[in-house]
Coordinates of C-alpha atoms in Angstrom, one line a residue:
M21 CA 2.3 -16.1 11.7
R22 CA 4.0 -13.1 10.3
W23 CA 3.4 -10.1 8.1
Y24 CA 3.6 -10.5 4.3
W25 CA 3.4 -7.4 2.0
G26 CA 1.9 -7.1 -1.4
D27 CA -0.1 -5.2 -4.0
L28 CA -3.4 -6.7 -5.1
H29 CA -4.3 -3.9 -7.6
A30 CA -1.8 -3.1 -10.4
H31 CA -2.4 -2.9 -14.1
C32 CA -0.2 -3.3 -17.2
A33 CA -0.5 -3.2 -20.9
A34 CA -2.4 -6.5 -21.0
S35 CA -5.5 -4.3 -20.8
Y36 CA -4.9 -0.5 -20.7
G37 CA -1.7 0.5 -19.0
R38 CA 2.0 0.3 -19.5
G39 CA 4.6 -2.4 -19.4
N40 CA 4.3 -6.1 -20.3
A41 CA 3.1 -8.6 -17.7
V42 CA 6.5 -10.4 -17.4
R43 CA 8.2 -7.2 -16.5
A44 CA 5.5 -6.2 -14.1
L45 CA 5.9 -9.4 -12.2
D46 CA 9.6 -9.1 -12.1
N47 CA 9.2 -5.5 -10.8
A48 CA 7.0 -6.9 -8.0
A49 CA 9.4 -9.7 -7.1
Q50 CA 12.1 -7.1 -6.2
H51 CA 10.2 -5.7 -3.3
L52 CA 6.9 -7.6 -2.6
D53 CA 5.9 -11.0 -1.2
F54 CA 2.7 -11.2 -3.4
C55 CA 0.8 -9.3 -6.0
S56 CA -2.0 -9.4 -8.6
I57 CA -1.8 -8.0 -12.1
T58 CA -5.4 -6.9 -12.6
G59 CA -7.0 -6.6 -16.0
H60 CA -9.7 -4.1 -16.9
A61 CA -12.6 -6.2 -18.1
F62 CA -16.2 -4.9 -17.9
W63 CA -18.2 -1.7 -17.3
P64 CA -21.9 -2.6 -17.7
D65 CA -23.2 1.0 -17.1
M66 CA -20.5 2.9 -18.9
P67 CA -21.6 6.4 -20.1
T68 CA -22.1 6.2 -23.8
D69 CA -22.7 9.9 -24.8
L70 CA -20.2 10.6 -27.6
E71 CA -20.1 14.3 -26.8
N72 CA -18.5 13.9 -23.3
N73 CA -17.3 10.2 -23.2
D74 CA -15.9 9.2 -26.5
A75 CA -12.4 9.1 -25.2
T76 CA -13.6 7.1 -22.1
M77 CA -15.2 4.5 -24.4
L78 CA -12.2 4.2 -26.6
K79 CA -9.9 3.7 -23.7
H80 CA -12.0 1.2 -21.8
L81 CA -13.5 -0.8 -24.7
G82 CA -10.0 -1.1 -26.2
G83 CA -8.6 -2.2 -22.9
F84 CA -11.4 -4.8 -22.4
A85 CA -10.7 -6.2 -25.9
K86 CA -7.0 -6.4 -25.2
L87 CA -7.5 -8.2 -22.0
R88 CA -9.6 -10.9 -23.7
L89 CA -6.7 -11.3 -26.2
F90 CA -4.0 -11.5 -23.5
W91 CA -6.0 -13.1 -20.6
T92 CA -4.7 -16.6 -21.0
A93 CA -1.1 -15.4 -21.3
L94 CA -1.6 -13.2 -18.2
L95 CA -2.8 -16.1 -16.1
E96 CA 0.1 -18.2 -17.3
A97 CA 2.6 -15.5 -16.5
Q98 CA 1.2 -15.1 -13.0
A99 CA 1.2 -18.9 -12.4
A100 CA 4.9 -19.0 -13.5
A101 CA 5.7 -16.2 -11.1
T102 CA 4.1 -18.1 -8.3
D103 CA 6.1 -21.2 -9.1
S104 CA 9.3 -18.9 -8.9
G105 CA 8.4 -17.6 -5.4
L106 CA 6.2 -14.5 -5.9
T107 CA 2.7 -15.5 -4.9
T108 CA 0.0 -14.1 -7.3
L109 CA -3.8 -14.0 -7.3
P110 CA -5.5 -13.7 -10.6
S111 CA -8.0 -10.7 -10.8
Y112 CA -10.0 -8.5 -13.1
E113 CA -11.7 -5.2 -12.7
W114 CA -15.4 -4.6 -13.0
H115 CA -16.3 -1.0 -13.2
S116 CA -19.7 0.5 -12.2
M117 CA -21.1 4.0 -12.0
R118 CA -23.9 2.8 -9.6
F119 CA -22.2 0.3 -7.4
G120 CA -18.5 1.5 -7.6
D121 CA -15.6 -0.3 -9.0
H122 CA -14.7 -3.8 -7.8
N123 CA -11.9 -6.3 -8.4
C124 CA -12.7 -10.0 -8.6
Y125 CA -10.1 -12.5 -7.2
A126 CA -9.7 -16.2 -7.1
A127 CA -7.5 -18.3 -4.8
G128 CA -6.4 -20.6 -7.6
P129 CA -4.4 -20.1 -10.8
S130 CA -7.4 -19.6 -13.1
L131 CA -10.3 -17.2 -13.2
P132 CA -13.0 -16.9 -15.9
L133 CA -13.9 -13.5 -17.3
L134 CA -17.5 -13.1 -16.4
D135 CA -19.7 -10.0 -16.4
A136 CA -23.0 -9.1 -14.5
E137 CA -25.2 -6.2 -13.7
T138 CA -24.6 -6.1 -9.9
P139 CA -21.9 -7.2 -7.4
A140 CA -24.2 -9.9 -6.1
A141 CA -24.9 -11.2 -9.6
L142 CA -21.2 -11.1 -10.4
E143 CA -20.4 -13.2 -7.3
A144 CA -23.1 -15.6 -8.2
A145 CA -21.8 -16.0 -11.7
L146 CA -18.3 -16.8 -10.5
C147 CA -19.6 -19.2 -7.9
A148 CA -21.6 -21.0 -10.6
A149 CA -18.4 -21.3 -12.6
G150 CA -16.7 -23.1 -9.7
V151 CA -14.9 -20.1 -8.2
D152 CA -15.1 -19.0 -4.6
P153 CA -14.4 -15.3 -5.3
M154 CA -13.6 -12.2 -3.4
V155 CA -15.2 -9.2 -5.0
L156 CA -13.4 -6.2 -3.4
P157 CA -14.4 -2.6 -3.8
H158 CA -11.7 0.1 -4.4
H159 CA -11.5 3.9 -4.5
I160 CA -14.7 3.7 -2.5
G161 CA -14.6 7.4 -1.5
Y162 CA -16.0 8.7 -4.8
A163 CA -19.6 9.9 -4.7
R164 CA -22.3 7.2 -4.8
G165 CA -23.5 6.9 -8.3
W166 CA -20.2 8.2 -9.6
R167 CA -18.1 5.1 -9.1
G168 CA -18.1 5.3 -5.3
I169 CA -19.3 2.5 -3.1
D170 CA -23.0 1.8 -2.5
W171 CA -23.3 0.8 1.1
D172 CA -26.9 -0.3 0.6
V173 CA -25.8 -3.4 -1.3
F174 CA -22.5 -4.1 0.6
D175 CA -22.0 -7.7 1.6
P176 CA -19.0 -8.4 4.0
R177 CA -18.9 -12.1 3.0
R178 CA -18.4 -11.1 -0.7
S179 CA -16.1 -8.2 0.3
P180 CA -14.2 -8.9 3.5
V181 CA -11.7 -6.1 2.9
L182 CA -12.0 -2.7 1.2
E183 CA -9.2 -0.8 -0.5
I184 CA -9.0 2.5 1.5
F185 CA -5.9 3.9 -0.1
S186 CA -4.4 3.9 -3.6
S187 CA -2.9 6.4 -6.0
H188 CA -6.4 8.0 -6.1
G189 CA -5.9 9.0 -2.4
A190 CA -7.3 7.9 1.0
S191 CA -10.9 7.0 1.4
E192 CA -10.7 6.1 5.2
A193 CA -12.5 9.3 6.3
D194 CA -12.8 13.0 5.7
D195 CA -10.1 13.8 8.2
A196 CA -7.6 11.3 6.6
P197 CA -4.5 12.7 4.8
F198 CA -4.3 12.3 1.0
P199 CA -7.6 13.7 -0.3
Y200 CA -8.6 12.6 -3.8
G201 CA -6.9 14.3 -6.6
E202 CA -7.8 12.5 -9.8
N203 CA -10.2 13.7 -12.5
M204 CA -13.0 11.4 -11.3
G205 CA -14.0 13.8 -8.6
F206 CA -13.9 14.6 -4.9
R207 CA -13.8 12.4 -1.7
S208 CA -17.3 12.1 -0.5
G209 CA -17.7 11.6 3.3
A210 CA -20.8 9.4 2.9
S211 CA -18.7 6.9 0.8
T212 CA -15.7 6.7 3.2
A213 CA -14.8 3.6 5.1
R214 CA -15.6 5.3 8.4
A215 CA -19.1 6.1 7.2
G216 CA -19.6 2.4 6.4
L217 CA -18.3 1.4 9.9
V218 CA -20.7 3.8 11.6
A219 CA -23.5 2.3 9.5
G220 CA -22.7 -1.1 11.1
H221 CA -20.8 -2.8 8.3
R222 CA -17.9 -5.0 9.2
F223 CA -14.8 -5.2 6.9
G224 CA -11.0 -4.9 7.0
F225 CA -8.7 -2.4 5.3
Q226 CA -6.3 -2.9 2.4
A227 CA -4.4 -0.7 0.0
G228 CA -3.2 -1.1 -3.5
T229 CA -1.4 1.1 -6.0
D230 CA -3.9 1.0 -8.9
S231 CA -0.7 1.5 -10.9
H232 CA -1.1 1.7 -14.6
D233 CA 2.6 1.5 -15.3
G234 CA 3.1 -2.2 -14.7
Y235 CA 4.7 -1.5 -11.4
P236 CA 3.1 -3.3 -8.5
G237 CA 4.0 -1.8 -5.1
H238 CA 5.0 1.6 -6.6
Y239 CA 6.2 3.2 -3.4
G240 CA 3.8 5.7 -1.8
H241 CA 0.8 4.5 -3.8
G242 CA -0.3 1.7 -1.5
R243 CA 0.3 -1.8 -0.4
V244 CA -1.4 -4.3 2.0
G245 CA 0.1 -6.2 4.9
V246 CA -1.4 -9.6 5.6
L247 CA -0.8 -11.5 8.8
A248 CA -0.7 -15.1 7.6
A249 CA 0.8 -18.5 8.4
G250 CA 2.6 -18.4 5.0
A251 CA 2.7 -16.7 1.6
G252 CA 0.8 -19.3 -0.3
R253 CA -2.4 -18.4 -2.1
A254 CA -4.7 -20.3 0.3
Q255 CA -3.0 -18.8 3.3
L256 CA -3.2 -15.2 2.0
V257 CA -6.8 -15.6 1.0
E258 CA -7.7 -17.0 4.5
A259 CA -6.0 -14.0 6.1
L260 CA -7.8 -11.6 3.8
R261 CA -11.2 -13.2 4.6
A262 CA -10.3 -13.0 8.3
R263 CA -9.5 -9.2 7.9
R264 CA -5.9 -9.6 9.4
T265 CA -4.7 -6.7 7.3
I266 CA -2.9 -3.4 7.4
A267 CA -3.4 -0.8 4.7
S268 CA -0.2 1.2 4.1
T269 CA 0.6 4.0 1.7
G270 CA 3.9 2.2 1.1
P271 CA 6.1 1.3 4.1
N272 CA 6.0 -2.0 5.9
V273 CA 4.6 -0.6 9.2
E274 CA 4.0 -3.6 11.5
I275 CA 1.1 -3.1 14.0
E276 CA -0.1 -5.1 16.9
F277 CA -3.6 -3.9 18.0
E278 CA -5.5 -5.9 20.6
V279 CA -8.7 -5.4 22.6
N280 CA -9.0 -8.0 25.4
G281 CA -6.9 -10.3 23.4
A282 CA -8.8 -9.9 20.1
G283 CA -6.5 -8.9 17.3
I284 CA -6.7 -7.0 14.1
G285 CA -9.9 -7.8 12.2
E286 CA -11.5 -9.9 15.0
A287 CA -14.6 -9.4 17.0
V288 CA -14.7 -9.5 20.8
R289 CA -17.5 -9.5 23.4
R290 CA -18.0 -6.0 24.8
R291 CA -17.3 -5.2 28.4
D292 CA -17.8 -1.9 30.2
E293 CA -14.0 -1.8 30.7
M294 CA -11.6 -3.4 28.3
R295 CA -7.8 -3.5 27.8
L296 CA -6.4 -1.9 24.6
R297 CA -2.8 -2.8 23.7
V298 CA -0.9 -1.2 20.8
A299 CA 2.6 -1.9 19.5
V300 CA 3.9 -0.2 16.3
R301 CA 7.1 -0.5 14.4
G302 CA 7.4 2.0 11.7
T303 CA 10.0 2.9 9.1
D304 CA 10.5 6.6 10.1
S305 CA 9.7 8.8 13.1
I306 CA 6.1 8.4 14.1
V307 CA 4.5 11.8 14.5
R308 CA 1.0 10.7 15.3
C309 CA -0.7 7.5 16.4
E310 CA -4.5 7.7 16.6
V311 CA -7.2 5.4 18.0
I312 CA -10.5 5.8 16.0
E313 CA -13.5 4.4 17.8
G314 CA -17.2 4.6 17.0
D315 CA -20.6 3.0 16.7
R316 CA -24.0 3.9 15.1
R317 CA -24.1 7.1 17.2
G318 CA -20.9 8.5 15.7
W319 CA -17.1 8.4 16.1
R320 CA -14.1 10.1 17.7
V321 CA -10.4 10.3 17.0
R322 CA -7.9 10.4 19.9
P323 CA -4.1 10.3 20.0
I324 CA -2.0 8.0 22.0
P325 CA 1.5 9.1 23.2
V326 CA 4.4 8.9 20.8
E327 CA 8.1 9.7 21.6
P328 CA 9.1 13.2 20.4
A329 CA 11.9 13.5 17.9
S330 CA 15.3 14.6 19.2
S331 CA 18.8 15.1 17.9
H332 CA 20.2 13.4 21.0
L333 CA 22.0 10.2 20.0
V334 CA 21.4 7.0 21.9
A335 CA 23.3 3.9 20.9
G336 CA 21.1 1.3 19.3
R337 CA 18.9 0.7 16.3
H338 CA 18.2 3.5 13.8
R339 CA 16.4 3.5 10.5
V340 CA 17.8 5.6 7.6
R341 CA 16.4 6.1 4.1
V342 CA 18.8 6.4 1.2
E343 CA 17.0 8.1 -1.7
T344 CA 18.0 8.6 -5.3
G345 CA 16.3 10.6 -8.1
W346 CA 15.2 14.2 -8.8
G347 CA 16.5 16.1 -11.8
R348 CA 14.4 17.8 -14.5
H349 CA 10.9 16.6 -14.8
G350 CA 10.4 13.7 -17.2
T351 CA 14.1 12.7 -17.2
V352 CA 15.4 9.3 -16.0
S353 CA 18.5 9.0 -13.9
R354 CA 20.4 5.7 -13.5
W355 CA 21.9 4.6 -10.3
R356 CA 24.2 2.0 -8.8
V357 CA 24.6 2.6 -5.1
E358 CA 26.6 1.0 -2.4
A359 CA 25.9 1.7 1.3
R360 CA 28.5 0.4 3.8
V361 CA 28.3 0.5 7.6
R362 CA 31.6 0.9 9.5
R363 CA 31.9 0.4 13.3
G364 CA 28.3 -0.8 13.4
R365 CA 26.0 -3.4 12.0
L366 CA 23.6 -3.4 9.0
L367 CA 20.6 -5.4 10.4
G368 CA 18.5 -5.1 7.3
A369 CA 18.0 -3.3 4.0
T370 CA 14.5 -3.0 2.6
P371 CA 13.9 -1.7 -1.0
Y372 CA 10.9 0.6 -1.7
F373 CA 11.0 0.9 -5.5
R374 CA 9.0 3.0 -8.0
Y375 CA 8.3 3.0 -11.7
G376 CA 11.4 4.3 -13.4
G377 CA 10.3 4.9 -17.0
H378 CA 10.4 1.5 -18.8
D379 CA 8.3 0.8 -21.9
N380 CA 6.5 -2.3 -23.2
T381 CA 9.6 -3.9 -24.7
E382 CA 11.5 -4.5 -21.5
S383 CA 11.1 -7.7 -19.6
E384 CA 13.6 -7.4 -16.7
A385 CA 13.4 -5.2 -13.7
T386 CA 15.9 -2.3 -13.6
E387 CA 15.4 -1.9 -9.8
R388 CA 17.2 -4.7 -8.0
V389 CA 19.2 -5.5 -4.9
L390 CA 22.5 -6.9 -6.2
E391 CA 24.4 -7.8 -3.0
R392 CA 23.6 -7.7 0.7
S393 CA 25.6 -8.6 3.9
D394 CA 25.7 -7.5 7.5
E395 CA 27.9 -4.5 6.6
R396 CA 26.9 -3.4 3.0
V397 CA 24.1 -3.4 0.5
L398 CA 24.5 -2.8 -3.3
W399 CA 21.6 -1.9 -5.5
R400 CA 20.7 -0.4 -8.9
A401 CA 17.7 1.6 -9.9
H402 CA 16.3 4.0 -12.5
A403 CA 14.5 7.0 -11.1
R404 CA 12.0 9.1 -13.2
A405 CA 11.7 12.7 -12.1
V406 CA 8.1 13.9 -11.8
P407 CA 6.3 17.1 -10.5
G408 CA 4.9 15.1 -7.6
G409 CA 8.4 14.5 -6.3
S410 CA 8.4 12.3 -3.2
S411 CA 4.6 11.6 -3.5
G412 CA 5.4 9.4 -6.5
G413 CA 3.2 11.1 -9.1
S414 CA -0.1 9.9 -10.4
H415 CA -1.3 6.4 -11.2
H416 CA -0.5 7.0 -14.9
V417 CA 3.2 7.5 -15.8
A418 CA 4.3 7.9 -12.2
G419 CA 7.9 8.2 -10.9
G420 CA 9.7 9.7 -8.0
P421 CA 12.8 8.9 -5.9
Q422 CA 13.9 5.3 -5.3
T423 CA 14.3 4.3 -1.6
M424 CA 16.5 1.9 0.3
L425 CA 15.6 1.7 4.0
L426 CA 18.6 0.7 6.1
D427 CA 18.2 -0.7 9.6
L428 CA 21.4 0.1 11.5
D429 CA 22.8 -0.8 15.0
G430 CA 25.4 1.7 16.0
D431 CA 26.7 4.5 18.2
A432 CA 28.5 7.8 17.9
D433 CA 31.4 6.1 16.1
T434 CA 29.3 4.4 13.5
E435 CA 29.7 5.7 9.9
L436 CA 27.7 5.2 6.8
H437 CA 29.7 5.3 3.6
I438 CA 27.9 5.9 0.3
C439 CA 29.3 5.3 -3.2
S440 CA 27.2 6.3 -6.2
E441 CA 26.9 8.5 -9.3
A442 CA 26.7 11.4 -6.8
G443 CA 30.2 10.6 -5.5
A444 CA 31.6 8.8 -2.5
W445 CA 31.5 10.2 1.0
G446 CA 30.9 9.2 4.6
V447 CA 28.6 10.5 7.3
T448 CA 28.4 9.6 11.0
L449 CA 25.3 8.3 12.7
A450 CA 25.7 11.3 15.1
Q451 CA 25.4 13.7 12.2
L452 CA 22.5 11.8 10.6
V453 CA 20.4 11.9 13.8
T454 CA 20.7 15.7 13.6
A455 CA 20.0 16.2 9.9
S456 CA 19.8 14.6 6.5
Q457 CA 22.7 15.0 4.0
G458 CA 22.7 14.9 0.2
R459 CA 24.7 15.5 -3.0
F460 CA 23.9 16.3 -6.6
T461 CA 25.5 14.5 -9.5
G462 CA 26.2 17.9 -11.3
G463 CA 24.9 21.4 -11.4
L464 CA 21.4 22.9 -11.1
A465 CA 18.4 20.5 -11.4
T466 CA 20.6 17.5 -11.8
P467 CA 19.8 14.1 -10.1
A468 CA 20.8 13.7 -6.5
L469 CA 21.3 11.2 -3.7
V470 CA 20.0 12.0 -0.2
V471 CA 20.6 10.2 3.1
Q472 CA 17.6 11.1 5.1
R473 CA 17.7 11.8 8.9
A474 CA 18.4 8.7 11.0
A475 CA 15.4 7.9 13.1
P476 CA 16.3 6.1 16.4
E477 CA 14.2 3.2 17.6
R478 CA 12.4 5.2 20.3
E479 CA 10.9 7.4 17.5
W480 CA 9.7 4.7 15.1
S481 CA 8.3 2.4 17.7
V482 CA 5.2 2.8 19.9
A483 CA 4.1 0.7 22.9
H484 CA 0.8 1.6 24.6
D485 CA -1.4 -0.2 27.1
E486 CA -4.6 1.3 28.6
R487 CA -8.1 0.5 30.0
F488 CA -11.0 2.1 28.2
T489 CA -14.7 2.1 27.8
P490 CA -15.5 0.8 24.3
P491 CA -18.3 1.8 21.9
E492 CA -21.6 -0.1 22.1
A493 CA -22.0 -3.7 21.1
G494 CA -23.3 -4.6 17.6
S495 CA -22.1 -1.6 15.7
G496 CA -19.0 -0.7 17.7
F497 CA -15.5 -0.7 16.2
V498 CA -12.0 0.6 17.0
Y499 CA -9.0 0.9 14.8
L500 CA -5.5 2.5 14.6
R501 CA -4.1 5.1 12.2
V502 CA -0.3 5.8 12.1
L503 CA 1.3 8.9 10.5
Q504 CA 5.1 9.1 10.0
A505 CA 7.4 12.1 9.5
D506 CA 8.1 11.1 5.9
G507 CA 4.5 11.6 5.1
Q508 CA 3.6 7.9 4.9
A509 CA 0.7 6.4 6.8
A510 CA -0.8 3.0 7.8
W511 CA -4.2 1.8 9.1
A512 CA -4.8 -1.4 11.0
S513 CA -8.1 -3.1 10.3
P514 CA -10.8 -2.6 13.0
V515 CA -11.6 -4.8 16.0
F516 CA -15.4 -5.1 16.4
F517 CA -17.6 -5.5 19.5
D518 CA -20.3 -8.2 19.9

């Protein structure tokens, strides 16, 4: 098995949002293994007071009507994308003030649009229609009764994983980075994932962008890693049901997390002393790696050792982010970038793309890797400058710098040569281990290209092995949280104790 990365929560203009479905799927294919284009479909307890919620009704009721009109075409577009190599799961969104918002998924190419009053009734209706659904809550951290999760009706069979990060923010816990910042309200501690774990619920973690720009996987707004035997629909759904998942803000952070041989998402018989093994491979320097453990009595967060950052160059693997964008807010810069490695090897190049300002008429991705070899990579991208900068903006009309992550093998003589709209220049690996370097395309507030600091392997990898006394059986859990120097984060789904 290996890790596959995708976004199971992204919207487009098929309901309310931006960008047509064909373009959204092409965007996803450039940097994801799988995705779902989710349609806004139902809200049985929508507020209907005209004084305060007239705009809310117009937006949602209009989006629901659009989805019914385009639903068949959306299913067909996703089926065609799957046939072309991008695995898709059909899904629609069911909103609820009382129970919180949920997305309904099917493992096959079709999914009927069905409404109900409760999550349980929704699941029953889909099962009666011949679907074995997953009904997955998202942005769970809003207050109960205000579109946050209702733990009293939670069912882990119906909802094996929960979306704990998206463009809304992180709902893992009160002490998690990325507090909520949308107009729907604050992050409520009682609604967070950790509160649910302490209450004895068992579930895995996932993340999705909740993009409304037709851009699945918009970098920095969430993606989910799934440990599966393959990228087929049935294989991905099996892994999701088994909770073999990592929730990431954006980077493909690979995590091994085992307790007495039980891996991510699994349950293990509790012993008074158990072995905990952790291995992490990030995309930038890891500044904090934390074990979170708890049971019905409470929880605690404790760090495990990570390698401190240093400008000392040691020959070997390094990870370097090449970023393009910036400029005056709202403007779009267009880039064609070549990165070439001399006196070293390019082991890999991973794109992390963002919405770059396209409209509903465009059907082909502007962000694309054009050529790749063991010494160079060539790509193109549009970058939309936003006030949020590197955070990627909000989930409506987002933006931010485009990123190519280079995996280099080199030493003090290795050079990285860049050719782009910001000019052509070279920089040594020894220089990049010390500091980032960048250039503008022109004068003040013009777009720019930045080669971020090179992180040596010792800084983006963690290996840890210990003996520990676990939480109590029945309600006990333990999971891992990883924070990187670039502000990105990842969470491994919990291991539970029987």
